[in-house]
Tab-separated table of C-alpha atoms in Angstrom:
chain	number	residue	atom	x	y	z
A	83	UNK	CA	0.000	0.000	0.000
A	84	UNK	CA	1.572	3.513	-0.926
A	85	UNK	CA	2.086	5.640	1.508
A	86	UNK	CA	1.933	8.857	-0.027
A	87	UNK	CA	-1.642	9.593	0.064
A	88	UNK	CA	-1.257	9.532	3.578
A	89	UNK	CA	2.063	11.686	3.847
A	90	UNK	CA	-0.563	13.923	1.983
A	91	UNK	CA	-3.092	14.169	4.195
A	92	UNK	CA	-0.658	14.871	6.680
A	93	UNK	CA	0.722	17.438	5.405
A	94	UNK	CA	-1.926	19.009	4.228
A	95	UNK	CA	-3.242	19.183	8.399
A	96	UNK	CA	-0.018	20.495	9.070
A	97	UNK	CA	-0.523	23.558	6.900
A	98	UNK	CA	-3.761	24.112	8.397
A	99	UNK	CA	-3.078	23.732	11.530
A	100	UNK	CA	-0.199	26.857	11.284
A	101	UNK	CA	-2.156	30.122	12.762
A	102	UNK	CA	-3.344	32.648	9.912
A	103	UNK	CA	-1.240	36.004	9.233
A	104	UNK	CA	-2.716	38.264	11.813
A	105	UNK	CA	-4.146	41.283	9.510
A	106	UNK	CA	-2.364	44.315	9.093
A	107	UNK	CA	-3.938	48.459	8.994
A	108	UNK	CA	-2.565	51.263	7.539
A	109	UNK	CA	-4.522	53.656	9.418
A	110	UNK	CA	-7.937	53.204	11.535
A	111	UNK	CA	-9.776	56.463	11.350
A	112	UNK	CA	-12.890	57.760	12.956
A	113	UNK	CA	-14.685	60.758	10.509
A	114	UNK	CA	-17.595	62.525	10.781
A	115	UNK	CA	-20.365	63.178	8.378
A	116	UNK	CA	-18.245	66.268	6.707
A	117	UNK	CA	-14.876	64.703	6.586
A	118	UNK	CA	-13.331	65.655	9.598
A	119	UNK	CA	-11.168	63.312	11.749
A	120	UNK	CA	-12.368	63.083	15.421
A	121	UNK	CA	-10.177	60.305	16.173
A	122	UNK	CA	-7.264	58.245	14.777
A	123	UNK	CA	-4.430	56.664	14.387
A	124	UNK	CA	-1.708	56.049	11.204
A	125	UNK	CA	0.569	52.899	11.246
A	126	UNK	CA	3.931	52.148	9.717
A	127	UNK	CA	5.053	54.590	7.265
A	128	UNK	CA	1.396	55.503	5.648
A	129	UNK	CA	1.157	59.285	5.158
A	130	UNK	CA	4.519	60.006	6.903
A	131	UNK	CA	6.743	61.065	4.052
A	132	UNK	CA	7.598	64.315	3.165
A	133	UNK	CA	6.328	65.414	-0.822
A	134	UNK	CA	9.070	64.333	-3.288
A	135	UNK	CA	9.839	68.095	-3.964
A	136	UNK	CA	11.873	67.761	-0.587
A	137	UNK	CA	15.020	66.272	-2.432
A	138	UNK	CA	18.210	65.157	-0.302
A	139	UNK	CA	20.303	66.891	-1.742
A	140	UNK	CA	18.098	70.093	-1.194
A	141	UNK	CA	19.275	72.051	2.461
A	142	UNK	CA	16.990	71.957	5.066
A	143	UNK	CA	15.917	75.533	4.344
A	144	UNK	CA	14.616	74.072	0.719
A	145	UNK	CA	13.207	71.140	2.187
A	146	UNK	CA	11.210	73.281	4.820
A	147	UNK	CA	9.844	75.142	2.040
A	148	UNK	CA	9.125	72.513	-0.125
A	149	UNK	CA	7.847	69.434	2.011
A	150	UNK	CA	4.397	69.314	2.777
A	151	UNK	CA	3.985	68.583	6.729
A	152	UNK	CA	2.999	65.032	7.895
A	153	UNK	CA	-0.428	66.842	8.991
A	154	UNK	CA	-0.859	67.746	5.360
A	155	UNK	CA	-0.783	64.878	3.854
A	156	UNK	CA	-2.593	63.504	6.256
A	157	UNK	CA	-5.394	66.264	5.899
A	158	UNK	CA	-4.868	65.783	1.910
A	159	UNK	CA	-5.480	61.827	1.970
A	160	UNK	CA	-8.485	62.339	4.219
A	161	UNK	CA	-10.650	64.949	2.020
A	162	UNK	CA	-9.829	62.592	-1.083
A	163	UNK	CA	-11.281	60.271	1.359
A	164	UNK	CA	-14.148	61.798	1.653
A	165	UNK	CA	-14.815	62.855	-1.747
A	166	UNK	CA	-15.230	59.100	-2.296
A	167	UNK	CA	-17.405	57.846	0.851
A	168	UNK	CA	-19.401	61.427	1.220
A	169	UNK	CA	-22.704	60.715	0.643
A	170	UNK	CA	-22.604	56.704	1.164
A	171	UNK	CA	-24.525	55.254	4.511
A	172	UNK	CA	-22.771	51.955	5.526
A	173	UNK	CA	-24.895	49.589	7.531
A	174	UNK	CA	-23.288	48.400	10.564
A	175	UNK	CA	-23.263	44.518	9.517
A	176	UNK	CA	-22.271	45.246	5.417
A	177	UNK	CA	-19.337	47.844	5.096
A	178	UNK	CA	-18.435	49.797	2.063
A	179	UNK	CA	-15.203	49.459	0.293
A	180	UNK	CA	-13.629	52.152	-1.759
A	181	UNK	CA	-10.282	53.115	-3.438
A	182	UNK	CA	-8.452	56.142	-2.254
A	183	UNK	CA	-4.643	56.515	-3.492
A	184	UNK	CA	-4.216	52.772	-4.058
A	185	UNK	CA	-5.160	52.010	-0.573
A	186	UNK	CA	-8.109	49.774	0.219
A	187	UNK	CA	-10.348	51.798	2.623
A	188	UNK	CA	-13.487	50.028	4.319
A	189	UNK	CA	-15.948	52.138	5.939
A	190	UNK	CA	-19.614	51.554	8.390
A	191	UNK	CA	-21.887	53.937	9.331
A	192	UNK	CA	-22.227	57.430	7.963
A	193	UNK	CA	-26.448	57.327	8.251
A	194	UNK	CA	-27.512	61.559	8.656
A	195	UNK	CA	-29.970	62.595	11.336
A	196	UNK	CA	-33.416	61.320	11.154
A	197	UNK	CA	-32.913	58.513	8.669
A	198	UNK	CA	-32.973	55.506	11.068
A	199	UNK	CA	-29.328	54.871	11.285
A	200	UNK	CA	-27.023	54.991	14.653
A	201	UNK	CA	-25.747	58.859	13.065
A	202	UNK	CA	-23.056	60.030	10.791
A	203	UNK	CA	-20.002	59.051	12.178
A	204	UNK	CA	-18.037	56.727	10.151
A	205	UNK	CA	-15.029	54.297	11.043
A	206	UNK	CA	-12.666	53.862	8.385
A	207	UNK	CA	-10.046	51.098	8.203
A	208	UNK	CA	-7.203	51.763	5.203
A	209	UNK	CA	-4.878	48.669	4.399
A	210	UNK	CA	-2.425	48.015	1.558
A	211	UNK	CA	-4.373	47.374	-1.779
A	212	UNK	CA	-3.581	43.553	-1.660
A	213	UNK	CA	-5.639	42.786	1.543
A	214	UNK	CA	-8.309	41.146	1.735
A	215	UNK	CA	-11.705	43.120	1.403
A	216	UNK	CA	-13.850	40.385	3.194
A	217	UNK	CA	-10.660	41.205	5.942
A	218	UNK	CA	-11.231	44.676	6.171
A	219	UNK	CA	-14.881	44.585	6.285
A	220	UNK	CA	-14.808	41.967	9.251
A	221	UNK	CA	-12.494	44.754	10.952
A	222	UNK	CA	-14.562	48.057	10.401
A	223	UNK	CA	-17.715	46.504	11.340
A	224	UNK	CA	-16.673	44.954	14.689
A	225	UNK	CA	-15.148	47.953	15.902
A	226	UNK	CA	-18.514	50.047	14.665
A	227	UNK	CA	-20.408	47.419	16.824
A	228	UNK	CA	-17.825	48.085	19.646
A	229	UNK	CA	-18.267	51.930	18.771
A	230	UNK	CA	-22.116	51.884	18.962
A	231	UNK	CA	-21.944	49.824	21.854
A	232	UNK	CA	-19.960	52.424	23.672
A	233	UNK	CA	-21.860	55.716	23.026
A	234	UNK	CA	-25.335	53.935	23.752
A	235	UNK	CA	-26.231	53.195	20.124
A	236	UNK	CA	-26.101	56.959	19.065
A	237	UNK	CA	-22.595	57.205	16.872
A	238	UNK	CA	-23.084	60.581	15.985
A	239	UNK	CA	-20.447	63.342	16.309
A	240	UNK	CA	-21.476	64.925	19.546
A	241	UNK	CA	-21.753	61.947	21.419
A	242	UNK	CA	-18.035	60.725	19.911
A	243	UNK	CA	-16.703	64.036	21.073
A	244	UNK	CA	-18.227	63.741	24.330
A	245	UNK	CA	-16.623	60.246	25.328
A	246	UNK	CA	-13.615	60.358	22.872
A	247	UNK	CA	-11.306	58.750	25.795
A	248	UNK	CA	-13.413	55.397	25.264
A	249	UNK	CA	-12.756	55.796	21.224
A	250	UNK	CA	-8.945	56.250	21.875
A	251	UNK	CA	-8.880	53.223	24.240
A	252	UNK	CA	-11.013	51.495	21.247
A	253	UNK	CA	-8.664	51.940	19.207
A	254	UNK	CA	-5.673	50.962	21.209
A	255	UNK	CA	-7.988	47.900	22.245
A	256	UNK	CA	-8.321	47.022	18.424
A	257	UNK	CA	-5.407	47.377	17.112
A	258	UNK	CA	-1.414	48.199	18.113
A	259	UNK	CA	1.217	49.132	15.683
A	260	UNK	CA	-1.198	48.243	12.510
A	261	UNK	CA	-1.400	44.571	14.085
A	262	UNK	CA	-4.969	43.943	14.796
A	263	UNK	CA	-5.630	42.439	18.104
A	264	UNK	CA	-9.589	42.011	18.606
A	265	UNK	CA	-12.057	42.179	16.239
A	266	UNK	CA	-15.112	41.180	18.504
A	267	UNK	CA	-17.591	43.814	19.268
A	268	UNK	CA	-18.834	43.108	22.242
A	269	UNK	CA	-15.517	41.696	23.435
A	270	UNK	CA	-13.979	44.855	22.868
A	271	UNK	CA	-16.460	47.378	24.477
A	272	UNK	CA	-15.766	44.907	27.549
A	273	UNK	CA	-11.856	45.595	26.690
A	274	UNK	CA	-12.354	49.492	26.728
A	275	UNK	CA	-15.057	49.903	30.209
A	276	UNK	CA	-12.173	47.531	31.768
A	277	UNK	CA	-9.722	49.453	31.079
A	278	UNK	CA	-11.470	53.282	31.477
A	279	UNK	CA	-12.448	51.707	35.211
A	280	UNK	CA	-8.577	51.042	35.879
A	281	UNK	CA	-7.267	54.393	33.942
A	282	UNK	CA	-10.244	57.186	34.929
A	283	UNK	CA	-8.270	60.307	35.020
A	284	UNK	CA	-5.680	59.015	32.010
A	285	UNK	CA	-5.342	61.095	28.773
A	286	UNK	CA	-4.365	59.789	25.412
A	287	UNK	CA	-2.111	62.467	23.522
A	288	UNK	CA	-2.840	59.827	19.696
A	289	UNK	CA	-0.755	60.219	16.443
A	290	UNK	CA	-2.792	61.243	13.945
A	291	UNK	CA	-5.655	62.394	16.126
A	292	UNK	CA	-7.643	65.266	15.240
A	293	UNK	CA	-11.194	67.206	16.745
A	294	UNK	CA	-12.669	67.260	20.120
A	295	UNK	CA	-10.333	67.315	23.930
A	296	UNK	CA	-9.004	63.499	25.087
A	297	UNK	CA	-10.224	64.052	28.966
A	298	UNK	CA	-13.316	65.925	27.822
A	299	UNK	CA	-16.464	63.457	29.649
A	300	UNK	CA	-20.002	63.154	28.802
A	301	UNK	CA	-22.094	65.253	31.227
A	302	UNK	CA	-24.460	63.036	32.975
A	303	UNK	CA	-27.739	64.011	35.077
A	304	UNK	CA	-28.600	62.552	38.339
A	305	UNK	CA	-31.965	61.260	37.272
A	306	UNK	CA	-33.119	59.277	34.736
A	307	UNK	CA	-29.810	60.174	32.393
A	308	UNK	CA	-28.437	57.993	29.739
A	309	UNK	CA	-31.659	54.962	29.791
A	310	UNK	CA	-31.568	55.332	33.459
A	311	UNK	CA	-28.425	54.630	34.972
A	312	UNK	CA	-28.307	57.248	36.859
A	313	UNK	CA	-30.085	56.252	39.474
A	314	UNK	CA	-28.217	57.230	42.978
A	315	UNK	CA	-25.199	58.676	41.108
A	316	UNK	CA	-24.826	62.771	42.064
A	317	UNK	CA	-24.544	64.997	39.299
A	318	UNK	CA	-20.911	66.344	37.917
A	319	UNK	CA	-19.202	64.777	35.024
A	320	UNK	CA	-18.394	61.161	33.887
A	321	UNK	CA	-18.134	59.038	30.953
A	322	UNK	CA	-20.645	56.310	29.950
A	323	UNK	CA	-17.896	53.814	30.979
A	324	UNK	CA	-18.149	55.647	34.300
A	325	UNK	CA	-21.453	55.905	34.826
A	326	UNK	CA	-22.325	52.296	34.030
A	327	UNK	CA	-19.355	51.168	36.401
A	328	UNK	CA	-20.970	52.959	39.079
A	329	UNK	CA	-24.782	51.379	38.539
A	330	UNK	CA	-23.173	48.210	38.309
A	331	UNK	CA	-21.519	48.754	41.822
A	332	UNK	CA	-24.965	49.858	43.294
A	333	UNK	CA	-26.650	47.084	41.759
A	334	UNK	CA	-23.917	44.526	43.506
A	335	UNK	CA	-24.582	46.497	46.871
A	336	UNK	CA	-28.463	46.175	46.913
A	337	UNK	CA	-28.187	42.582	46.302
A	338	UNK	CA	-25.758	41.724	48.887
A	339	UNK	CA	-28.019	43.670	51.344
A	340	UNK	CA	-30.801	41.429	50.371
């Protein structure tokens, strides 16, 4: 009996038993309805070189005159960005896929005011034009469930700006040096009010960020605020992670008086 069939089948096991390439970002961006970047974060060397009118052997007088700023390009990629996704409402579960400077951006949300969807805040994720669109997609739409899971089911710009400490700790939750790390949404809103509740007071100074103060909170009212968990909490200022924290430790109390 030959035995290669079955040096076949084993190998073939082996090979598919070896853990897939962990996916890879360029940038993971977090736009509102006009274009503008409320959050962010660039990887690698995406939008960090200088224009090509900067030559070496130019001095650095030439080169200061010449080279557009990392922020520029930045700015520049982004409004090319939007001129392709402006306009196009991404539903949380089936992301959009466009082609902006042969990058592969994949988009969810972007639904105006008043039309039934969670508001016009969009999350963007930009990879090298060879990955996998199906890959992408799987990304932007679990950290748009993570997103709307975070700000109550309302992504729209106020609310992002009001709680943009849990969308920085999103993003660090999601994804670290273009290396993605979680693409569950519920597993990484768990991630982010775990880590808010052991970091309160911390500030996140992002590359690439843009829009809105990192320590600015979401006012909360004592009664009846945010689908009522602020019951017992005194007024002031705290995030959503914050305030549910809080009515979870109340809850805990009243049952072990019980």
């Amino acid at each position: 009996v030959s035995i290669l069939p079955l040096i076949k089948i084993n190998n073939t096991m082996a090979s598919s038993a070896l853990p897939p390439l962990l996916p890879k970002v360029d940038a993971i961006l977090v736009l509102d309805g006009d274009g503008n970047r409320l959050a962010g974060k660039y990887y690698g060397d995406f939008m960090k070189t200088p224009s090509a009118a900067a030559t070496e052997g130019a001095d650095a007088a030439d080169n200061a005159a010449a080279a557009q700023s990392v922020e520029q390009l930045r700015s520049s990629f982004e409004r090319q960005l939007q001129s392709k996704i402006g306009g196009i409402a991404a539903k949380p579960d089936a992301a959009e896929v466009v082609t902006v400077l042969g990058k592969t951006a994949v988009f969810c949300g972007g639904s105006p005011a008043g039309q039934g969807g969670g508001g016009d805040v969009r999350v963007v994720h930009v990879g090298p034009a060879g990955e996998s669109e199906l890959v992408l997609a799987h990304l932007a739409e679990g950290m748009y469930e993570a997103l709307s899971n975070l700000m109550g089911g309302t992504t729209d710009r106020a609310m992002v700006l009001d709680n943009l400490e849990l969308v920085f700790l999103l993003i660090d939750e999601h994804c670290d040096g273009g290396i993605i790390l979680e693409t569950d949404g519920q597993k990484l809103a768990g991630s982010v009010l775990l880590r808010d509740e052991q970091e309160p007071t911390m500030g996140h100074g992002m590359e690439g960020q843009g829009g809105g103060m990192p320590g600015q909170a979401l006012p909360m009212q004592s009664s009846g605020g945010m689908g009522g968990l602020g019951m017992g909490m005194g007024g002031g200022d705290m995030t959503i992670g914050q305030a549910l924290m809080q009515a979870r430790n109340q809850i805990m109390a009243n049952l072990n008086q019980t």
